[in-house]
Short mmCIF file of C-alpha atoms and ligand atoms in Angstrom, two decimals:
data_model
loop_
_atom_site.label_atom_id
_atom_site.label_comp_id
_atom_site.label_asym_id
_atom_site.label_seq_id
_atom_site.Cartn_x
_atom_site.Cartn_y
_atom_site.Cartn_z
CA UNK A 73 213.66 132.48 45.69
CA UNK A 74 209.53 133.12 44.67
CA UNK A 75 208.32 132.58 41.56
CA UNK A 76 207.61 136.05 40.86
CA UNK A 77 211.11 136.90 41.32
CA UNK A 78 213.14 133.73 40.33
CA UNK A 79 217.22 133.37 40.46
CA UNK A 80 218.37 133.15 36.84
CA UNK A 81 220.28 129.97 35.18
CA UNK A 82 221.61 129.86 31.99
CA UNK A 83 222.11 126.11 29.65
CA UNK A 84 224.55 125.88 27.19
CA UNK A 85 224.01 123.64 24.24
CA UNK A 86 219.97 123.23 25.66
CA UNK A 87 218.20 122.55 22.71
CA UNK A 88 218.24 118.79 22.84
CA UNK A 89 219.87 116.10 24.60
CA UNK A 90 221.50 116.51 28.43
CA UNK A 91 221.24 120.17 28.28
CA UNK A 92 217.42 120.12 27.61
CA UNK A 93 216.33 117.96 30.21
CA UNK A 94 218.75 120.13 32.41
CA UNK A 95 216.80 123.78 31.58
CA UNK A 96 213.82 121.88 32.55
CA UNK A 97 215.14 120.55 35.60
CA UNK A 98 216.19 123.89 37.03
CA UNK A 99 213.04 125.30 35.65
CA UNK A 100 211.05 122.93 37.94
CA UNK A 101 213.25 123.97 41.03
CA UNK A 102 211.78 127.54 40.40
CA UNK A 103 214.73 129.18 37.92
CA UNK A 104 214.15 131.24 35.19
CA UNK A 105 215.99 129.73 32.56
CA UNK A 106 218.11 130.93 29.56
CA UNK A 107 218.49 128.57 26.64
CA UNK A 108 221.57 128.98 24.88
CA UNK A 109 222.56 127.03 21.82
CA UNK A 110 223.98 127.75 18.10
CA UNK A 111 221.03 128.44 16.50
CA UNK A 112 217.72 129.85 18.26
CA UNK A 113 215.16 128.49 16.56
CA UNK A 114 216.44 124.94 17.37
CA UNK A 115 215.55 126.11 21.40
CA UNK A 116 212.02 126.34 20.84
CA UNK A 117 211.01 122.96 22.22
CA UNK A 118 213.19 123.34 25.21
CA UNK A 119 211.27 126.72 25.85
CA UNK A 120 208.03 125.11 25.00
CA UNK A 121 208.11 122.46 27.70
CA UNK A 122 209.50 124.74 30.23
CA UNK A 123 206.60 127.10 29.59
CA UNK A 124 203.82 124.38 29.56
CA UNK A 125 204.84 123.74 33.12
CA UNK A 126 204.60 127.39 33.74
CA UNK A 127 207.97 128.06 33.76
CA UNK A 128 209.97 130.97 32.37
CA UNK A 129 212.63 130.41 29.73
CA UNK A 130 214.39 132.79 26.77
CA UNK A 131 215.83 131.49 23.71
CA UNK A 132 219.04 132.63 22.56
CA UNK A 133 221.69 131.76 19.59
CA UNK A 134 225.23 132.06 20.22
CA UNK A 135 228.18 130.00 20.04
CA UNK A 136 229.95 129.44 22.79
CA UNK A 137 233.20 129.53 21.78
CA UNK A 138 232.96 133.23 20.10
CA UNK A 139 233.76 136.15 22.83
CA UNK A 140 231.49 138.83 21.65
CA UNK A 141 228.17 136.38 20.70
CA UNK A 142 228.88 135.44 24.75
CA UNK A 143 228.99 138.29 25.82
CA UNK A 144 226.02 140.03 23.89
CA UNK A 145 224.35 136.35 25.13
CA UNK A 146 225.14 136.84 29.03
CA UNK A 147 224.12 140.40 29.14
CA UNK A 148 221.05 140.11 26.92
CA UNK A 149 219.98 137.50 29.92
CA UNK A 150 220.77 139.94 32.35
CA UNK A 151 218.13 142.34 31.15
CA UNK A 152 215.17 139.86 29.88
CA UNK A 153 215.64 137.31 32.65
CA UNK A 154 217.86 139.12 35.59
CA UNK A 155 221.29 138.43 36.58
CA UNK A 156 222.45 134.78 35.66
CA UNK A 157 223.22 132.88 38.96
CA UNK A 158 223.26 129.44 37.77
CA UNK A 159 225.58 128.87 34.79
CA UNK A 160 225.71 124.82 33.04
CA UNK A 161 228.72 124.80 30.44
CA UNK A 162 226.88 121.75 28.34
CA UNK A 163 227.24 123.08 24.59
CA UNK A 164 229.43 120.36 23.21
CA UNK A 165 230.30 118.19 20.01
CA UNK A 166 232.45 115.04 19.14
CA UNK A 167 235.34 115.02 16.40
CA UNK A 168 236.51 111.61 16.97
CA UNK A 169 239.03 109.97 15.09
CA UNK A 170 242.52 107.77 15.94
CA UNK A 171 245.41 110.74 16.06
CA UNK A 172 246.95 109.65 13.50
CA UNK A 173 243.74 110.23 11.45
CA UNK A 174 242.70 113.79 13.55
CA UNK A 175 242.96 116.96 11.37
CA UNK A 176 243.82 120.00 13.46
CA UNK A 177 239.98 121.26 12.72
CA UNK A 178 239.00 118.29 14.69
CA UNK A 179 241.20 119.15 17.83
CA UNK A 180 240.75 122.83 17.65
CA UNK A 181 236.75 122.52 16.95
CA UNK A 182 236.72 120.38 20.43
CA UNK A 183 238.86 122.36 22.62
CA UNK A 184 236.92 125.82 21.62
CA UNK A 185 233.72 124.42 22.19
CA UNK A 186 234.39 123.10 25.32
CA UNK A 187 237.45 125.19 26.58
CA UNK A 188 237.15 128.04 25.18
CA UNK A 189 233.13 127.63 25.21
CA UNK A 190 232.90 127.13 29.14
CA UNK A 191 236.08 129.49 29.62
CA UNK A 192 233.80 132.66 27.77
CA UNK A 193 230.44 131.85 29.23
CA UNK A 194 231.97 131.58 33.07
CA UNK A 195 234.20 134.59 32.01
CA UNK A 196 230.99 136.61 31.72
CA UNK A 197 228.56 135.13 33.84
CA UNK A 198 231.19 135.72 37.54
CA UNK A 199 230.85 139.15 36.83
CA UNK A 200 227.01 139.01 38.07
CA UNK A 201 227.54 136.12 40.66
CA UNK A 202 230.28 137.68 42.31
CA UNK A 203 228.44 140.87 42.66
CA UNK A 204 225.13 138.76 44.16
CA UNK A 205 227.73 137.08 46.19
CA UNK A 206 226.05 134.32 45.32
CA UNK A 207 226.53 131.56 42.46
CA UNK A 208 226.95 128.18 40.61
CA UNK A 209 228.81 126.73 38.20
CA UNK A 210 228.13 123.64 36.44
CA UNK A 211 230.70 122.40 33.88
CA UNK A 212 229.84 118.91 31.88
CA UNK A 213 233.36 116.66 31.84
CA UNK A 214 232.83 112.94 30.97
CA UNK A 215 234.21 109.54 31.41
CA UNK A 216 236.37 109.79 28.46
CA UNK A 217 238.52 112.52 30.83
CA UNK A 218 239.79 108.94 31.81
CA UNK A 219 241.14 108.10 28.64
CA UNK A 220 238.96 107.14 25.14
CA UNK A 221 240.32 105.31 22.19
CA UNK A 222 239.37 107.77 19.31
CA UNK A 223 238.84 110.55 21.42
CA UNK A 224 242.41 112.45 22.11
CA UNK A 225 241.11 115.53 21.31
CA UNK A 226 237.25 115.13 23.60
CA UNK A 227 239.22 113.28 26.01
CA UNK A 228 242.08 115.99 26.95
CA UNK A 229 239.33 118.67 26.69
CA UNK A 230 237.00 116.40 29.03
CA UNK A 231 239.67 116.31 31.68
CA UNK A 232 240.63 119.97 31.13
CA UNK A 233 237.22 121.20 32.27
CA UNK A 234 238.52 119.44 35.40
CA UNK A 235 241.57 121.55 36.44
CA UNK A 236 239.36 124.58 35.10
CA UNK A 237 236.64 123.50 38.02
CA UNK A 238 238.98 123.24 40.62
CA UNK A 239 240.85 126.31 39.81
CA UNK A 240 237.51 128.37 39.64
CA UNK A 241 236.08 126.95 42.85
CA UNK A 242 239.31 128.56 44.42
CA UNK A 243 239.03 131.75 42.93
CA UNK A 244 235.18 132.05 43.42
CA UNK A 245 235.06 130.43 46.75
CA UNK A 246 235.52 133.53 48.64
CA UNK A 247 232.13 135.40 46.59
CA UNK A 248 230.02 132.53 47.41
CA UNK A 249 229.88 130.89 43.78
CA UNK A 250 230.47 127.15 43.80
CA UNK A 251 232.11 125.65 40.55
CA UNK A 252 231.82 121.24 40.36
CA UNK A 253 231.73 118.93 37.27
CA UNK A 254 229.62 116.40 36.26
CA UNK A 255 231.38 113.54 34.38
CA UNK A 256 228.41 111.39 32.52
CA UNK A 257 229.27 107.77 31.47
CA UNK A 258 227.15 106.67 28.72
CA UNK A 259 223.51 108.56 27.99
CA UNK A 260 221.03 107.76 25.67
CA UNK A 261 221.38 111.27 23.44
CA UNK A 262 221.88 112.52 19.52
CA UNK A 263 225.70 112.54 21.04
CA UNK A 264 225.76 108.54 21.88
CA UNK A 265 223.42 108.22 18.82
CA UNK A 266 225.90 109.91 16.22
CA UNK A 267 228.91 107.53 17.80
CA UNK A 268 226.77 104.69 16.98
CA UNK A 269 226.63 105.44 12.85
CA UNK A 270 230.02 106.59 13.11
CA UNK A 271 231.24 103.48 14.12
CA UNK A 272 229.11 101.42 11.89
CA UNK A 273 226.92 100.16 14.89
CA UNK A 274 222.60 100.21 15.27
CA UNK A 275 222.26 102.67 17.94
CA UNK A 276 220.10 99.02 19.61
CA UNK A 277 223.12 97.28 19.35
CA UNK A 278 225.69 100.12 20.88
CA UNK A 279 223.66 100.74 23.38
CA UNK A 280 223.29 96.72 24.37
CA UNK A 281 227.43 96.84 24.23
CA UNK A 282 227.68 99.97 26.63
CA UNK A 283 225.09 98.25 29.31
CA UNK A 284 227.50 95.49 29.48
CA UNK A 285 230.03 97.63 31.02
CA UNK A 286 227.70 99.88 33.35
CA UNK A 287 227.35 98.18 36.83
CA UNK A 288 223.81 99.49 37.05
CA UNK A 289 222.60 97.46 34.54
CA UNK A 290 221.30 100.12 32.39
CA UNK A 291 222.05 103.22 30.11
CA UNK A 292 222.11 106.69 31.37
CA UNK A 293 219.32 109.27 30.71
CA UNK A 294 219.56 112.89 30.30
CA UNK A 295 217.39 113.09 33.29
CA UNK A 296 220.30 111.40 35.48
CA UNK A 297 222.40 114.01 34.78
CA UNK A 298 219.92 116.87 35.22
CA UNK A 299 219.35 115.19 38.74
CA UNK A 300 222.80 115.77 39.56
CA UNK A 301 223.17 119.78 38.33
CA UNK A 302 219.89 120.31 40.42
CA UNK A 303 221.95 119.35 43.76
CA UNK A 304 224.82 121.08 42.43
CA UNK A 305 222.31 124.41 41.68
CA UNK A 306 220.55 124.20 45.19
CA UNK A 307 221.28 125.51 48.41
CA UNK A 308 222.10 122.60 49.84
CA UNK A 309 224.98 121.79 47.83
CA UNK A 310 226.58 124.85 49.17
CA UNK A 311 229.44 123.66 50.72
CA UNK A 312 230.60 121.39 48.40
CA UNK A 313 233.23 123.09 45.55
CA UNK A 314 235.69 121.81 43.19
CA UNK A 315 234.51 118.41 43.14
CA UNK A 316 234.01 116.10 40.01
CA UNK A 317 231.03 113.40 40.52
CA UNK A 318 231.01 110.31 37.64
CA UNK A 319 227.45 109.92 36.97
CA UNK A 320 228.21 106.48 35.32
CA UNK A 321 226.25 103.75 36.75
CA UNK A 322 229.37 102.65 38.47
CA UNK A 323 232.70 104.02 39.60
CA UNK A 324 233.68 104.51 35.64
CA UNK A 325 232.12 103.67 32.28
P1 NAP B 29 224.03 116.63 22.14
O1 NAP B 29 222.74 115.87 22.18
O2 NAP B 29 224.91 116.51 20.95
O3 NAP B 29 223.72 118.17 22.45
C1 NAP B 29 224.76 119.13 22.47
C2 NAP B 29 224.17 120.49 22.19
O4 NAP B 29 225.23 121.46 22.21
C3 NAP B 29 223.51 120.57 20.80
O5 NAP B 29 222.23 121.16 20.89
C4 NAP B 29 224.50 121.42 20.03
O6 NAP B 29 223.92 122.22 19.02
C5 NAP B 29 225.05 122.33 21.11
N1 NAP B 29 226.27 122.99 20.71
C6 NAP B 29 227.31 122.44 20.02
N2 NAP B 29 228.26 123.36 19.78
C7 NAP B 29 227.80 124.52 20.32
C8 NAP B 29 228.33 125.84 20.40
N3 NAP B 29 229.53 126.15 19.86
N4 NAP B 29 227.61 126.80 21.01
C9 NAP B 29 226.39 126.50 21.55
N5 NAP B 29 225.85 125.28 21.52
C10 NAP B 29 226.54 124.29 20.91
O7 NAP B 29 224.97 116.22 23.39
P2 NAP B 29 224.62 115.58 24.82
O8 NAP B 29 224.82 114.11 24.70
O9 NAP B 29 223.36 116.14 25.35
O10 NAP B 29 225.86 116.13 25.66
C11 NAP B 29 225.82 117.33 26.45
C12 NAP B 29 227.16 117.49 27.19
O11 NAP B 29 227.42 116.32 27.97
C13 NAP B 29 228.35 117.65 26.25
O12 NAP B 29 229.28 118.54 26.82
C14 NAP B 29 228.92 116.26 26.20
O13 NAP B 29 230.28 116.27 25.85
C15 NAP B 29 228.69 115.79 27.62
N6 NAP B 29 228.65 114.33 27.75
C16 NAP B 29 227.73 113.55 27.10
C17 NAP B 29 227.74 112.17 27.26
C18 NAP B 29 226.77 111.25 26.58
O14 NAP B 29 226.90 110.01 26.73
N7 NAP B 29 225.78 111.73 25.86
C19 NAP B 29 228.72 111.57 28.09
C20 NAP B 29 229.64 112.40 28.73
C21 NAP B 29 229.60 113.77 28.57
P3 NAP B 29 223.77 121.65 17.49
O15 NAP B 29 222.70 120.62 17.57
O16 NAP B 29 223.36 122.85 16.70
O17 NAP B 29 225.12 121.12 17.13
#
């Protein structure tokens, strides 16, 4: 991989948060980098910093969970940037409530984003790392696939994104794609943030609560989990497939 013609990784959900710090990440290990999220405009800061460093990065809209604005996504990649390589299904949002409070808007908004979300965007992007013989596959689980009070709906689709790892690694293994999870404990983000008013909490405060729990001693950043995809994107990580790591601070958050 040169610089002058650099493998190709696309970032769901990369205008802010874990997703952001990831584009940047792989941007520094020499990809070109696509920066999905729902609305363009909002990527501009991601692409900003990734071209400061004198990087190479494309902003795109498109929500994951609708077919066709994937697949116009994935192939308009494929002729600014070159044939996606790297794919990170990050894009995600939180409808948390108790079930006997959840609307079926909440569960179905959380299982298309994620589901349905990484399900499309891996659905299109195989097609060009299968062909390469060559590829990665990054899907974001989390903790909560352990269980969450308030979370049935983030939780189930948390710990589905495991099975769907597993089962790709299997059915990719043979093209050379790898496919592993990253399951994040608590990080400092707009995501942890939101949780915070929604529960009535200072973000100070709910973040004091969550250290308590994380052996560590301290809260996650979006740069801990960026760490992580990096291996996962790299060479060396080529032999290891279907595999979920907890980037918690500790064995669980
Ligand atoms: P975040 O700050 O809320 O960022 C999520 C990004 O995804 C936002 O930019 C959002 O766009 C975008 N997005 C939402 N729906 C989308 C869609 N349908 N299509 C495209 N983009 C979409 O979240 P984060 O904390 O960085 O989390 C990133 C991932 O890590 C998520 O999958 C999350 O579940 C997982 N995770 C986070 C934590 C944590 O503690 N933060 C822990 C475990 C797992 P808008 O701003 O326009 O909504």
């Amino acid at each position: 991989m040169t610089q002058s013609n650099p493998r190709v990784a696309i970032v769901t959900g990369a205008a802010r948060g874990i997703g952001a710090a990831t584009a940047v990440r792989l941007a520094e290990d020499g990809f070109a980098v696509a920066v999905i999220d729902l609305d363009e405009k909002q990527c501009a800061d991601t692409v900003a910093a990734i071209e400061g460093a004198g990087g190479r990065a494309l902003a795109i809209g498109a929500d994951v969970s609708d077919a066709a604005q994937v697949d116009a996504a994935v192939t308009r990649v494929a002729e600014q940037l070159g044939a996606p390589l790297v794919l990170v299904n990050n894009a995600g949002v939180l409808r948390d409530n108790l079930l006997f409070k959840m609307s079926e808007e909440d569960w179905d908004t959380v299982m298309n984003v994620h589901l349905r979300g990484s399900f499309l965007m891996s659905r299109a992007a195989q097609k060009y790392m299968t062909e390469a013989g060559w590829g990665r596959i990054v899907n974001l689980s989390s903790t909560s696939a352990l269980g969450n009070r308030g979370q049935a709906n983030y939780a189930t689709a948390k710990a589905g994104l495991q099975g769907f790892t597993k089962t790709l690694a299997i059915e990719l293994g043979k093209f050379g794609v790898t496919v592993n999870a990253i399951a994040p404990g608590f990080i400092a983000t707009d995501m942890t943030r939101a949780t915070a008013e929604r529960v009535g909490v200072s973000f100070e405060d709910f973040t004091k609560a969550a250290i308590a729990a994380i052996p560590v001693g301290r809260a996650g950043k979006p740069e801990d989990i960026a760490n992580t995809v990096s291996f996962f994107a790299g060479e060396q990580a080529g032999f290891v497939s279907g595999q979920v790591i907890y980037v918690a601070g500790g064995p669980k958050a």
